[in-house]
Amino acid sequence: MSNKQALKQYDIKKYRTPDGYTSDICVFTISSEKNEAYKPPTMDLKIMLIKRAGVDSEGNMNIEANKWAIPGGFVQDDETGFQAAKRELEEETNISGIHIKHFGVYDKPGRDPRGWIISNAHYAIVPDTYLSLRKAQDDAADIELFSINDVLDLDLAFDHKQIIEDAIQVITNDLLQTTVAKNFLPEYFTYSELQAVLKTVTNDPAILSDQSFSRKIKSLPFIQEVQGKTTTRTSKRATKLYTFIEMDVIKPIYTARY
Amino acid sequence: MSNKQALKQYDIKKYRTPDGYTSDICVFTISSEKNEAYKPPTMDLKIMLIKRAGVDSEGNMNIEANKWAIPGGFVQDDETGFQAAKRELEEETNISGIHIKHFGVYDKPGRDPRGWIISNAHYAIVPDTYLSLRKAQDDAADIELFSINDVLDLDLAFDHKQIIEDAIQVITNDLLQTTVAKNFLPEYFTYSELQAVLKTVTNDPAILSDQSFSRKIKSLPFIQEVQGKTTTRTSKRATKLYTFIEMDVIKPIYTARY
DNA sequence: CAAATAGTGTCTTTGAGACAGTATTGA
DNA sequence: TCAATACTGTCTCAAAGACACTATTTG
C-alpha cells in the first residue's frame, strides 16, 4: 500500500493536465409576466443566455458561432471557481450579494473542441429589474431571457443543453426543499407572491390553492408574519406581509405526510 | 458585447492552466456495531481513510506524511472526474455498481502545496462486508474506518477536513431527503434496519420511536411491503420485510407537516 | 355595486403521537 | 417462564382539504 501511494505521487508528472478551467453560470430570474396594479403577479422562471459571436477578434469563424450559451469565463489562478463565478456575474450585472450556488462539474472529454476544458456550473438568482437594466444599457442584441419551458428547444453551444437541464432540475428541487425562494422575493412578501414563485416549478394542489396556501404559510416555522405591516400591491384589500426566518430546514421524507 | 466575447476566447492562451485534476472519494459504510442473533442492529456511520506514507518511492520525505486522507487519484484525459472516481473506487474495493455521487469541487489556491490542483469530491456508499474483506487481504496498517463522530479530530491531510465535513453534511441531508438509504440496506429489510440507518444521522423523535416508525413505514409511497416474506434476523418473532420502490421523491417543505 | 383579492368559519377526514396491550419465540 | 422484539387497538389532538362565507377596496 505504501508503494501504491508513493507511485501515485510519482505519477503526477505522467498525467496530462487540463487545458482550461472555467466557471459558467446559469442566471435565473423570475419576471412578472403581468404586473398590473392590485393583482398578484403571474411569474415565469427564466434563464439568461448570451449569443456567441459569429467571428472572433481576428476575423476568423468562431467556434459554436451564433449559438446561445450560458455566460462564463476562465478561472484565474488566484481564485476559486466559485469566486470566479461571482466575479463574472458581478461584471455582467453590476450587482453584488447575489445568491449563487455551485451544482456540478462538466468535464466530459470532447465537450469543448478547443481542448480539455473543465467547467464548473453554478446557478444564480437575480432580480429581473437588474437584468432589464443591463439589457437596456448594452448593445442588447446578443443577450436574452428565455422561459425554462422554451430554452431547451434552442440551438445551444457545447454541452450547455445538458447543463441547463441539470440547472433547472436543481433549482426546482431547491425552490421546493430549501428556503432559496426568498432570493426571488422582496424582504417582506405576501402569500400570493411566494405562491407565484413556487408555481413556476410545481403543480402541487396544496400550493396551487389560495385558501390552503394562505392558511399554511402561517404555520411554517421558517416564515414569520410581519406584524402591523401590509401592502396593497397585490390586491385592493390590504394584504399581510411575511418574511423568511434564517434557519436550516431539513424535513425528512420519512416524517412528512403523504 | 461581440467584442467582449471574442476577447474572452483570445484570452484562452493568457490564463494559466491547472497543474492537476483529481477525484477524491469519501467512502462511507455503516457497520453494525452489535450484530447479535435476533437483535435489531446498532449502526454507526463510518468513513474509510488511508494513511499517507512517510517517504515517497525515492526515499524522500512525503508531503503531508503520516496524515490520514481520503482516497483519490488523478483523472485521465479520456475520462470524466466521475468515471475516475468510480474507477479508483473499484480498484480499491474490487466491487462495481457502487452508489457514488459528486458533491463538490475543492480548488482553493494553495490547498495542495504541489501546485494548482483541483479536486472533485464524491461520496460513495459501500457495504461494510466489502471493506472488511479489503482490509483483510491487504497490508491493513494504513487503511482504517472512523466513525463520523471521531474523524474530525484526526490529523487530516490537505483540506480533507473541510471535504469530510461537507461530505457528512451532504450524506446526512441525502439520507433524510432522498431514498439513498437503500444503498446501506439489503434489498428486503425490516423497519428496524431502516430505522437504524436513519438513527446514525438524526434524532427526530418520529424516527426514534419504534411504534411510530413501524406504523409510518407502511404509508410511505416509496416503500412497499414485501408480501409473504419475513425474517427472524432482528427478532425471534418473524418480522415483515419492505423494499424501496424506484421513484423520485420531492416533498416540498411548504406542504410538509411541522 | 360589481369584481377581484384576501382572507375566516366550520365541517369532515386523516394522520401523528402517546399509551397500553397483544403476539411470537428462543433461551 | 422471561425477556426481547414486533407489532395492534384505541384515544386525543392537530392539521389537511373542501366548501361556503365574510372583508376590503377601487373603478
Coordinates of C-alpha atoms (C1' of nucleotides) in Angstrom, one line a residue:
Chain A
M1 CA 0.0 0.0 0.0
S2 CA 2.8 2.4 0.8
N3 CA 4.2 1.6 -2.6
K4 CA 1.0 2.2 -4.3
Q5 CA 0.8 5.6 -2.6
A6 CA 4.3 6.6 -3.4
L7 CA 3.7 5.5 -7.0
K8 CA 0.6 7.7 -7.3
Q9 CA 2.7 10.7 -6.3
Y10 CA 5.3 9.8 -8.9
D11 CA 2.6 9.7 -11.5
I12 CA 2.0 13.4 -11.1
K13 CA 4.3 14.1 -13.9
K14 CA 2.8 11.4 -16.1
Y15 CA -0.7 12.7 -16.3
R16 CA -1.8 15.2 -18.8
T17 CA -3.2 18.4 -17.2
P18 CA -6.4 20.2 -18.3
D19 CA -6.1 22.9 -21.0
G20 CA -8.6 25.2 -19.2
Y21 CA -10.6 25.7 -16.1
T22 CA -13.8 27.7 -16.4
S23 CA -16.8 28.8 -14.4
D24 CA -20.2 29.0 -16.1
I25 CA -23.3 30.5 -14.5
C26 CA -27.0 29.8 -15.2
V27 CA -28.6 33.1 -14.4
F28 CA -32.2 32.7 -13.4
T29 CA -34.7 35.4 -12.9
I30 CA -38.4 35.4 -12.3
S31 CA -40.1 38.0 -14.3
S32 CA -43.6 39.1 -13.6
E33 CA -45.4 38.5 -16.8
K34 CA -48.3 40.6 -15.8
N35 CA -47.8 43.2 -13.2
E36 CA -50.9 45.2 -13.1
A37 CA -52.0 47.3 -10.2
Y38 CA -53.7 45.4 -7.4
K39 CA -53.0 42.0 -9.0
P40 CA -51.0 39.1 -7.6
P41 CA -48.1 38.5 -10.0
T42 CA -48.0 35.9 -12.7
M43 CA -44.5 34.6 -12.8
D44 CA -42.3 32.8 -15.2
L45 CA -38.9 31.3 -14.4
K46 CA -36.3 32.5 -17.0
I47 CA -32.7 31.9 -17.8
M48 CA -30.3 34.5 -19.3
L49 CA -28.3 33.4 -22.3
I50 CA -25.8 35.2 -24.5
K51 CA -25.4 34.7 -28.2
R52 CA -21.9 33.7 -29.3
A53 CA -20.3 36.0 -31.9
G54 CA -20.0 34.8 -35.5
V55 CA -16.3 35.7 -35.8
D56 CA -13.6 36.1 -33.3
S57 CA -11.4 39.2 -32.9
E58 CA -9.1 38.2 -35.7
G59 CA -12.0 37.8 -38.1
N60 CA -11.9 34.0 -38.1
M61 CA -15.0 31.9 -37.8
N62 CA -15.8 31.5 -34.2
I63 CA -16.5 28.0 -32.7
E64 CA -20.1 27.4 -31.9
A65 CA -20.8 30.7 -33.7
N66 CA -24.2 32.2 -33.4
K67 CA -25.4 29.7 -30.8
W68 CA -26.9 30.6 -27.5
A69 CA -24.7 29.9 -24.4
I70 CA -24.6 30.4 -20.7
P71 CA -22.2 33.1 -19.6
G72 CA -18.9 32.2 -18.1
G73 CA -15.2 32.6 -18.3
F74 CA -11.8 31.3 -17.2
V75 CA -10.9 30.9 -13.5
Q76 CA -7.7 32.7 -12.6
D77 CA -5.0 31.0 -10.6
D78 CA -5.5 33.2 -7.5
E79 CA -9.2 32.5 -7.1
T80 CA -11.6 29.5 -6.7
G81 CA -14.1 28.6 -9.4
F82 CA -16.8 29.9 -7.1
Q83 CA -15.1 33.2 -6.7
A84 CA -14.7 33.4 -10.5
A85 CA -18.4 32.8 -11.0
K86 CA -19.2 35.6 -8.6
R87 CA -16.7 37.9 -10.2
E88 CA -18.0 37.2 -13.7
L89 CA -21.6 37.6 -12.6
E90 CA -20.9 40.9 -11.0
E91 CA -19.0 42.1 -14.1
E92 CA -22.1 41.1 -16.1
T93 CA -24.8 42.6 -13.9
N94 CA -23.0 45.2 -11.8
I95 CA -24.6 44.0 -8.6
S96 CA -23.1 42.1 -5.7
G97 CA -24.6 40.0 -3.0
I98 CA -26.3 37.7 -5.5
H99 CA -27.3 34.2 -4.4
I100 CA -25.1 31.8 -6.3
K101 CA -24.6 28.1 -5.9
H102 CA -22.3 25.5 -7.4
F103 CA -24.2 22.5 -8.7
G104 CA -21.9 20.4 -10.9
V105 CA -18.8 19.9 -13.0
Y106 CA -18.8 19.2 -16.7
D107 CA -15.6 17.6 -17.9
K108 CA -16.6 15.0 -20.5
P109 CA -13.7 14.5 -22.9
G110 CA -14.5 16.3 -26.1
R111 CA -17.2 18.6 -24.7
D112 CA -15.2 21.6 -25.9
P113 CA -13.4 21.2 -29.2
R114 CA -10.7 23.7 -28.1
G115 CA -9.3 21.1 -25.7
W116 CA -9.6 19.5 -22.3
I117 CA -11.7 22.2 -20.6
I118 CA -13.4 21.7 -17.3
S119 CA -16.4 23.8 -16.4
N120 CA -17.8 24.5 -13.0
A121 CA -21.6 25.0 -13.3
H122 CA -23.4 27.4 -11.0
Y123 CA -26.8 28.8 -10.8
A124 CA -27.6 32.3 -9.7
I125 CA -30.8 34.1 -8.8
V126 CA -31.0 37.7 -10.0
P127 CA -34.0 40.1 -9.6
D128 CA -35.3 40.8 -13.0
T129 CA -35.0 44.6 -12.7
Y130 CA -31.2 44.3 -12.8
L131 CA -31.3 42.3 -16.0
S132 CA -33.7 44.6 -17.8
L133 CA -31.4 47.5 -16.8
R134 CA -28.3 45.6 -18.0
K135 CA -30.0 44.8 -21.3
A136 CA -31.0 48.4 -21.8
Q137 CA -27.5 49.8 -21.3
D138 CA -25.6 47.5 -23.5
D139 CA -26.0 46.6 -27.1
A140 CA -28.7 44.2 -26.3
A141 CA -28.8 42.1 -29.5
D142 CA -26.9 39.2 -28.0
I143 CA -28.4 38.9 -24.5
E144 CA -31.9 37.4 -24.0
L145 CA -34.1 35.9 -21.3
F146 CA -35.8 32.6 -22.2
S147 CA -38.5 30.8 -20.3
I148 CA -37.4 27.4 -18.9
N149 CA -40.2 25.9 -20.9
D150 CA -38.7 27.1 -24.2
V151 CA -35.0 27.3 -23.6
L152 CA -34.2 23.6 -24.4
D153 CA -35.5 24.0 -27.9
L154 CA -32.8 26.5 -28.8
D155 CA -29.6 25.7 -30.6
L156 CA -27.2 25.7 -27.6
A157 CA -23.4 25.8 -27.6
F158 CA -21.1 23.0 -26.4
D159 CA -22.9 20.8 -23.7
H160 CA -24.9 23.7 -22.4
K161 CA -28.2 21.9 -23.1
Q162 CA -27.2 19.3 -20.5
I163 CA -26.0 21.9 -18.1
I164 CA -29.2 23.9 -18.4
E165 CA -31.4 20.8 -18.0
D166 CA -29.5 19.9 -14.8
A167 CA -29.7 23.5 -13.5
I168 CA -33.5 23.5 -14.0
Q169 CA -33.7 20.2 -12.1
V170 CA -31.5 21.6 -9.2
I171 CA -33.3 24.9 -8.9
T172 CA -36.7 23.2 -8.9
N173 CA -35.6 21.0 -6.1
D174 CA -34.0 23.8 -4.1
L175 CA -37.1 26.0 -4.5
L176 CA -39.2 23.3 -3.0
Q177 CA -36.9 21.8 -0.4
T178 CA -35.0 24.8 0.8
T179 CA -35.8 28.4 1.5
V180 CA -33.9 29.6 -1.5
A181 CA -37.2 31.1 -2.9
K182 CA -36.5 34.1 -0.7
N183 CA -34.0 35.3 -3.3
F184 CA -36.7 35.8 -5.8
L185 CA -38.8 37.9 -3.4
P186 CA -38.5 41.2 -1.5
E187 CA -37.7 41.0 2.2
Y188 CA -41.4 41.4 3.0
F189 CA -43.8 39.5 0.7
T190 CA -47.4 38.4 0.5
Y191 CA -48.5 34.8 0.4
S192 CA -49.5 35.2 -3.2
E193 CA -46.1 36.4 -4.2
L194 CA -44.4 33.3 -2.6
Q195 CA -47.1 31.2 -4.2
A196 CA -46.3 32.7 -7.6
V197 CA -42.7 31.8 -7.3
L198 CA -43.4 28.2 -6.3
K199 CA -46.0 27.8 -9.1
T200 CA -43.2 28.2 -11.6
V201 CA -41.9 24.8 -10.6
T202 CA -44.7 22.8 -9.1
N203 CA -48.3 21.7 -9.6
D204 CA -48.8 20.6 -6.1
P205 CA -52.5 21.3 -5.3
A206 CA -51.7 22.3 -1.8
I207 CA -49.6 25.1 -3.2
L208 CA -51.9 26.0 -6.1
S209 CA -54.9 26.5 -3.8
D210 CA -55.2 30.1 -2.5
Q211 CA -57.0 29.1 0.7
S212 CA -54.8 26.2 1.6
F213 CA -51.6 28.2 0.9
S214 CA -52.7 31.3 2.8
R215 CA -53.5 29.2 5.8
K216 CA -50.4 27.0 5.6
I217 CA -48.0 29.9 5.4
K218 CA -48.9 30.9 8.9
S219 CA -47.7 27.6 10.4
L220 CA -44.4 27.3 8.6
P221 CA -41.6 27.5 11.2
F222 CA -39.2 29.3 8.7
I223 CA -41.7 32.0 7.8
Q224 CA -42.9 34.7 10.1
E225 CA -45.7 37.2 9.8
V226 CA -44.6 40.8 9.9
Q227 CA -46.8 42.4 12.5
G228 CA -48.5 45.6 11.7
K229 CA -47.4 45.9 8.1
T230 CA -49.5 45.4 5.0
T231 CA -49.3 46.1 1.3
T232 CA -51.9 46.8 -1.4
R233 CA -49.6 45.9 -4.3
T234 CA -51.4 42.6 -5.0
S235 CA -54.9 43.5 -4.1
K236 CA -57.2 46.3 -3.3
R237 CA -57.6 44.9 0.2
A238 CA -54.5 45.3 2.4
T239 CA -52.6 42.1 2.5
K240 CA -50.4 40.7 5.3
L241 CA -46.7 40.5 4.8
Y242 CA -44.4 37.7 5.7
T243 CA -40.6 37.2 5.9
F244 CA -38.2 34.3 6.0
I245 CA -36.5 33.4 9.2
E246 CA -32.9 32.4 8.9
M247 CA -32.7 28.7 9.5
D248 CA -31.7 25.4 8.1
V249 CA -34.7 23.3 7.1
I250 CA -34.3 19.6 6.7
K251 CA -37.6 17.9 6.7
P252 CA -37.1 14.1 6.4
I253 CA -39.3 12.4 3.8
Y254 CA -39.8 9.7 6.4
T255 CA -41.8 12.0 8.7
A256 CA -43.7 14.1 6.1
R257 CA -47.3 13.5 5.5
Y258 CA -48.3 12.0 2.2
Chain B
M1 CA -20.7 42.5 -26.5
S2 CA -19.4 40.6 -29.5
N3 CA -16.0 42.1 -28.8
K4 CA -16.1 41.1 -25.3
Q5 CA -16.9 37.6 -26.3
A6 CA -14.2 37.4 -28.9
L7 CA -11.8 38.8 -26.4
K8 CA -12.6 36.0 -23.9
Q9 CA -11.7 33.4 -26.5
Y10 CA -8.4 35.2 -27.2
D11 CA -7.7 35.0 -23.5
I12 CA -7.5 31.3 -23.7
K13 CA -3.8 31.4 -24.1
K14 CA -3.3 34.0 -21.4
Y15 CA -4.7 32.1 -18.5
R16 CA -2.6 29.7 -16.5
T17 CA -3.9 26.2 -16.6
P18 CA -4.3 23.9 -13.6
D19 CA -1.3 21.6 -12.6
G20 CA -3.6 18.7 -11.9
Y21 CA -7.1 17.4 -11.9
T22 CA -8.1 14.7 -9.3
S23 CA -11.1 12.9 -8.0
D24 CA -11.3 12.1 -4.3
I25 CA -13.9 9.8 -2.7
C26 CA -15.4 9.8 0.8
V27 CA -16.2 6.2 1.2
F28 CA -19.0 5.7 3.8
T29 CA -20.1 2.5 5.3
I30 CA -22.4 1.6 8.0
S31 CA -21.1 -1.1 10.2
S32 CA -23.3 -2.9 12.6
E33 CA -21.6 -2.4 15.9
K34 CA -23.5 -5.1 17.6
N35 CA -24.9 -7.9 15.4
E36 CA -26.1 -10.5 17.8
A37 CA -28.7 -13.0 16.8
Y38 CA -32.3 -11.9 17.0
K39 CA -31.4 -8.3 17.6
P40 CA -32.0 -5.2 15.5
P41 CA -28.7 -3.7 14.5
T42 CA -27.0 -0.8 16.2
M43 CA -25.3 1.1 13.5
D44 CA -22.6 3.7 13.1
L45 CA -21.8 5.7 10.1
K46 CA -18.1 5.4 9.2
I47 CA -15.7 6.8 6.7
M48 CA -12.7 5.0 5.2
L49 CA -9.4 6.8 5.3
I50 CA -5.9 5.9 4.2
K51 CA -2.7 6.8 5.9
R52 CA -0.2 8.7 3.8
A53 CA 3.2 7.1 3.6
G54 CA 6.2 8.7 5.4
V55 CA 8.5 8.7 2.4
D56 CA 7.9 8.5 -1.3
S57 CA 9.3 6.0 -3.8
E58 CA 12.6 7.8 -4.0
G59 CA 13.1 7.8 -0.2
N60 CA 12.3 11.5 0.2
M61 CA 10.0 12.8 2.8
N62 CA 6.4 12.7 1.6
I63 CA 4.2 15.8 1.7
E64 CA 1.5 15.5 4.4
A65 CA 3.3 12.4 5.5
N66 CA 1.7 10.1 8.0
K67 CA -1.6 12.1 7.9
W68 CA -4.9 10.5 7.2
A69 CA -6.5 11.2 3.8
I70 CA -9.5 10.3 1.7
P71 CA -8.6 8.1 -1.2
G72 CA -8.3 9.5 -4.7
G73 CA -6.2 10.0 -7.7
F74 CA -5.6 11.7 -11.0
V75 CA -8.3 12.0 -13.7
Q76 CA -7.0 10.7 -17.0
D77 CA -7.7 12.7 -20.2
D78 CA -10.0 10.2 -21.6
E79 CA -12.5 10.0 -18.7
T80 CA -14.6 12.3 -16.6
G81 CA -13.9 13.0 -12.9
F82 CA -16.9 10.9 -12.1
Q83 CA -15.6 8.0 -14.1
A84 CA -12.2 8.4 -12.4
A85 CA -13.8 8.2 -9.0
K86 CA -15.7 5.1 -10.0
R87 CA -12.6 3.5 -11.4
E88 CA -10.5 4.3 -8.4
L89 CA -13.1 3.0 -6.0
E90 CA -13.4 -0.2 -7.9
E91 CA -9.7 -0.6 -7.9
E92 CA -9.8 0.0 -4.2
T93 CA -12.7 -2.3 -3.2
N94 CA -12.9 -4.7 -6.2
I95 CA -16.7 -4.2 -6.5
S96 CA -18.7 -2.4 -9.0
G97 CA -22.2 -1.0 -9.0
I98 CA -21.5 1.2 -6.0
H99 CA -23.6 4.2 -5.3
I100 CA -21.4 7.2 -5.9
K101 CA -22.3 10.9 -6.1
H102 CA -20.4 14.1 -6.8
F103 CA -20.9 16.7 -4.2
G104 CA -18.3 19.5 -4.6
V105 CA -15.2 20.9 -6.1
Y106 CA -12.2 21.9 -4.0
D107 CA -9.9 24.4 -5.8
K108 CA -8.8 27.0 -3.3
P109 CA -5.4 28.3 -4.3
G110 CA -2.7 26.8 -2.1
R111 CA -4.8 23.8 -1.0
D112 CA -2.2 21.5 -2.3
P113 CA 1.5 22.6 -1.9
R114 CA 2.4 20.7 -5.1
G115 CA 0.6 23.2 -7.3
W116 CA -2.8 24.3 -8.6
I117 CA -4.6 21.0 -8.1
I118 CA -8.4 20.8 -8.5
S119 CA -10.2 18.0 -6.7
N120 CA -13.6 16.6 -7.4
A121 CA -15.2 15.4 -4.2
H122 CA -17.6 12.4 -4.2
Y123 CA -19.1 10.3 -1.6
A124 CA -19.7 6.6 -2.0
I125 CA -21.8 4.0 -0.1
V126 CA -20.2 0.6 0.3
P127 CA -21.5 -2.3 2.3
D128 CA -19.1 -2.9 5.2
T129 CA -18.5 -6.6 4.3
Y130 CA -16.5 -5.4 1.3
L131 CA -14.4 -3.2 3.3
S132 CA -13.6 -5.8 6.0
L133 CA -12.6 -8.1 3.2
R134 CA -10.4 -5.5 1.5
K135 CA -8.7 -4.7 4.8
A136 CA -8.1 -8.4 5.5
Q137 CA -6.5 -9.1 2.1
D138 CA -4.1 -6.2 2.0
D139 CA -1.5 -5.0 4.4
A140 CA -4.0 -3.3 6.5
A141 CA -1.9 -1.0 8.6
D142 CA -2.7 2.1 6.6
I143 CA -6.4 1.8 6.0
E144 CA -9.0 2.4 8.7
L145 CA -12.6 3.1 9.3
F146 CA -13.5 6.0 11.5
S147 CA -16.8 7.0 13.0
I148 CA -18.1 10.3 11.7
N149 CA -18.2 11.4 15.3
D150 CA -14.4 10.9 15.7
V151 CA -13.0 11.5 12.3
L152 CA -12.8 15.3 12.5
D153 CA -10.4 15.1 15.5
L154 CA -7.7 13.3 13.4
D155 CA -4.8 15.0 11.7
L156 CA -6.0 15.2 8.2
A157 CA -4.0 15.9 5.0
F158 CA -4.5 18.9 2.8
D159 CA -8.1 20.4 3.0
H160 CA -9.6 17.0 3.7
K161 CA -11.1 18.1 7.0
Q162 CA -13.3 20.5 5.1
I163 CA -14.1 18.0 2.5
I164 CA -15.1 15.4 5.1
E165 CA -17.2 17.9 7.0
D166 CA -19.1 18.8 3.8
A167 CA -19.5 15.1 2.9
I168 CA -21.1 14.4 6.3
Q169 CA -23.5 17.3 5.8
V170 CA -24.4 16.1 2.3
I171 CA -24.9 12.5 3.2
T172 CA -27.0 13.4 6.2
N173 CA -29.2 15.5 4.0
D174 CA -29.5 12.8 1.3
L175 CA -30.3 10.1 3.8
L176 CA -33.2 12.1 5.2
Q177 CA -34.5 13.7 2.0
T178 CA -33.9 11.1 -0.7
T179 CA -34.1 7.3 -0.8
V180 CA -30.3 6.9 -0.8
A181 CA -30.6 4.9 2.5
K182 CA -31.4 1.9 0.3
N183 CA -27.8 1.6 -0.5
F184 CA -27.0 0.8 3.1
L185 CA -29.6 -2.0 3.2
P186 CA -30.3 -5.3 1.7
E187 CA -33.0 -5.4 -1.0
Y188 CA -35.5 -6.6 1.6
F189 CA -35.2 -5.0 5.0
T190 CA -37.1 -4.7 8.2
Y191 CA -38.4 -1.4 9.7
S192 CA -35.8 -1.5 12.4
E193 CA -33.0 -1.9 9.9
L194 CA -34.0 1.2 8.0
Q195 CA -34.6 2.9 11.4
A196 CA -31.0 2.0 12.4
V197 CA -29.6 3.6 9.3
L198 CA -31.5 6.9 9.8
K199 CA -30.6 7.0 13.5
T200 CA -27.0 7.5 12.5
V201 CA -27.8 11.0 11.3
T202 CA -31.0 12.2 13.1
N203 CA -32.6 12.5 16.5
D204 CA -36.1 13.1 15.1
P205 CA -38.5 11.5 17.7
A206 CA -40.8 10.3 15.0
I207 CA -37.9 8.2 13.6
L208 CA -36.5 7.2 17.0
S209 CA -39.8 5.8 18.3
D210 CA -40.3 2.1 17.3
Q211 CA -44.1 2.3 17.3
S212 CA -44.3 5.5 15.2
F213 CA -41.8 4.3 12.7
S214 CA -43.2 0.8 12.2
R215 CA -46.6 2.4 11.6
K216 CA -45.2 5.2 9.4
I217 CA -43.2 2.9 7.1
K218 CA -46.5 1.3 5.8
S219 CA -47.8 4.6 4.5
L220 CA -44.7 5.8 2.7
P221 CA -45.3 5.9 -1.1
F222 CA -41.7 4.9 -1.9
I223 CA -41.6 1.9 0.3
Q224 CA -43.6 -1.3 -0.3
E225 CA -44.3 -4.2 2.0
V226 CA -43.0 -7.5 0.6
Q227 CA -45.9 -9.8 0.8
G228 CA -45.5 -13.2 2.3
K229 CA -41.8 -12.8 3.2
T230 CA -40.4 -12.4 6.7
T231 CA -37.1 -12.7 8.5
T232 CA -36.0 -13.5 12.0
R233 CA -32.6 -11.8 11.8
T234 CA -33.7 -8.9 14.0
S235 CA -36.0 -10.7 16.4
K236 CA -37.3 -14.1 17.5
R237 CA -40.7 -13.1 16.2
A238 CA -40.9 -13.1 12.4
T239 CA -40.6 -9.6 11.0
K240 CA -42.2 -8.1 7.9
L241 CA -39.9 -7.1 5.1
Y242 CA -40.0 -3.9 3.0
T243 CA -38.4 -2.8 -0.2
F244 CA -37.8 0.6 -1.9
I245 CA -39.9 1.5 -4.9
E246 CA -37.9 3.2 -7.7
M247 CA -39.1 6.8 -7.7
D248 CA -38.1 10.4 -7.4
V249 CA -39.2 11.9 -4.1
I250 CA -39.5 15.7 -3.8
K251 CA -41.6 16.6 -0.8
P252 CA -41.9 20.4 -0.6
I253 CA -41.1 21.9 2.8
Y254 CA -44.2 24.1 2.2
T255 CA -46.6 21.2 2.3
A256 CA -45.0 19.1 5.0
R257 CA -46.4 19.0 8.4
Y258 CA -44.5 20.6 11.2
Chain C
dC1 C1' -72.4 47.8 -6.6
dA2 C1' -69.6 44.6 -9.2
dA3 C1' -65.3 42.4 -9.4
dA4 C1' -61.2 40.9 -7.6
dT5 C1' -58.2 39.5 -3.9
dA6 C1' -57.7 38.0 0.8
dG7 C1' -59.0 36.0 3.9
dT8 C1' -62.2 33.2 8.0
dG9 C1' -65.7 29.6 9.9
dT10 C1' -66.7 25.2 10.1
dC11 C1' -67.1 20.5 8.9
dT12 C1' -65.1 16.0 7.7
dT13 C1' -61.4 13.1 7.3
dT14 C1' -56.8 11.8 8.1
dG15 C1' -52.9 11.1 10.4
dA16 C1' -49.5 11.9 14.3
dG17 C1' -48.2 10.7 18.9
dA18 C1' -48.9 8.5 23.2
dC19 C1' -50.1 4.7 26.0
dA20 C1' -51.4 0.3 26.8
dG21 C1' -51.9 -4.0 25.4
dT22 C1' -51.1 -8.4 22.4
dA23 C1' -48.1 -11.7 19.5
dT24 C1' -44.2 -14.6 18.9
dT25 C1' -40.4 -17.4 20.1
dG26 C1' -35.6 -18.8 21.7
dA27 C1' -33.0 -19.3 25.7
Chain D
dT1 C1' -41.4 -18.8 32.1
dC2 C1' -39.0 -14.5 30.8
dA3 C1' -37.2 -11.2 28.0
dA4 C1' -36.9 -9.1 23.9
dT5 C1' -38.8 -7.5 19.6
dA6 C1' -42.7 -6.5 16.7
dC7 C1' -46.4 -5.2 16.3
dT8 C1' -52.0 -3.6 17.1
dG9 C1' -56.1 -1.0 19.5
dT10 C1' -57.7 3.0 20.8
dC11 C1' -57.7 7.6 22.3
dT12 C1' -56.7 12.5 21.7
dC13 C1' -55.3 16.2 19.3
dA14 C1' -53.8 18.8 15.3
dA15 C1' -53.9 19.6 10.7
dA16 C1' -55.4 18.9 5.6
dG17 C1' -58.8 19.7 2.4
dA18 C1' -63.2 21.3 0.9
dC19 C1' -67.0 24.4 0.9
dA20 C1' -69.3 28.4 2.0
dC21 C1' -69.0 32.6 3.7
dT22 C1' -67.1 37.4 5.0
dA23 C1' -63.9 41.6 4.4
dT24 C1' -62.0 45.2 1.8
dT25 C1' -61.4 48.4 -1.7
dT26 C1' -61.3 50.6 -6.4
dG27 C1' -63.3 51.6 -10.7

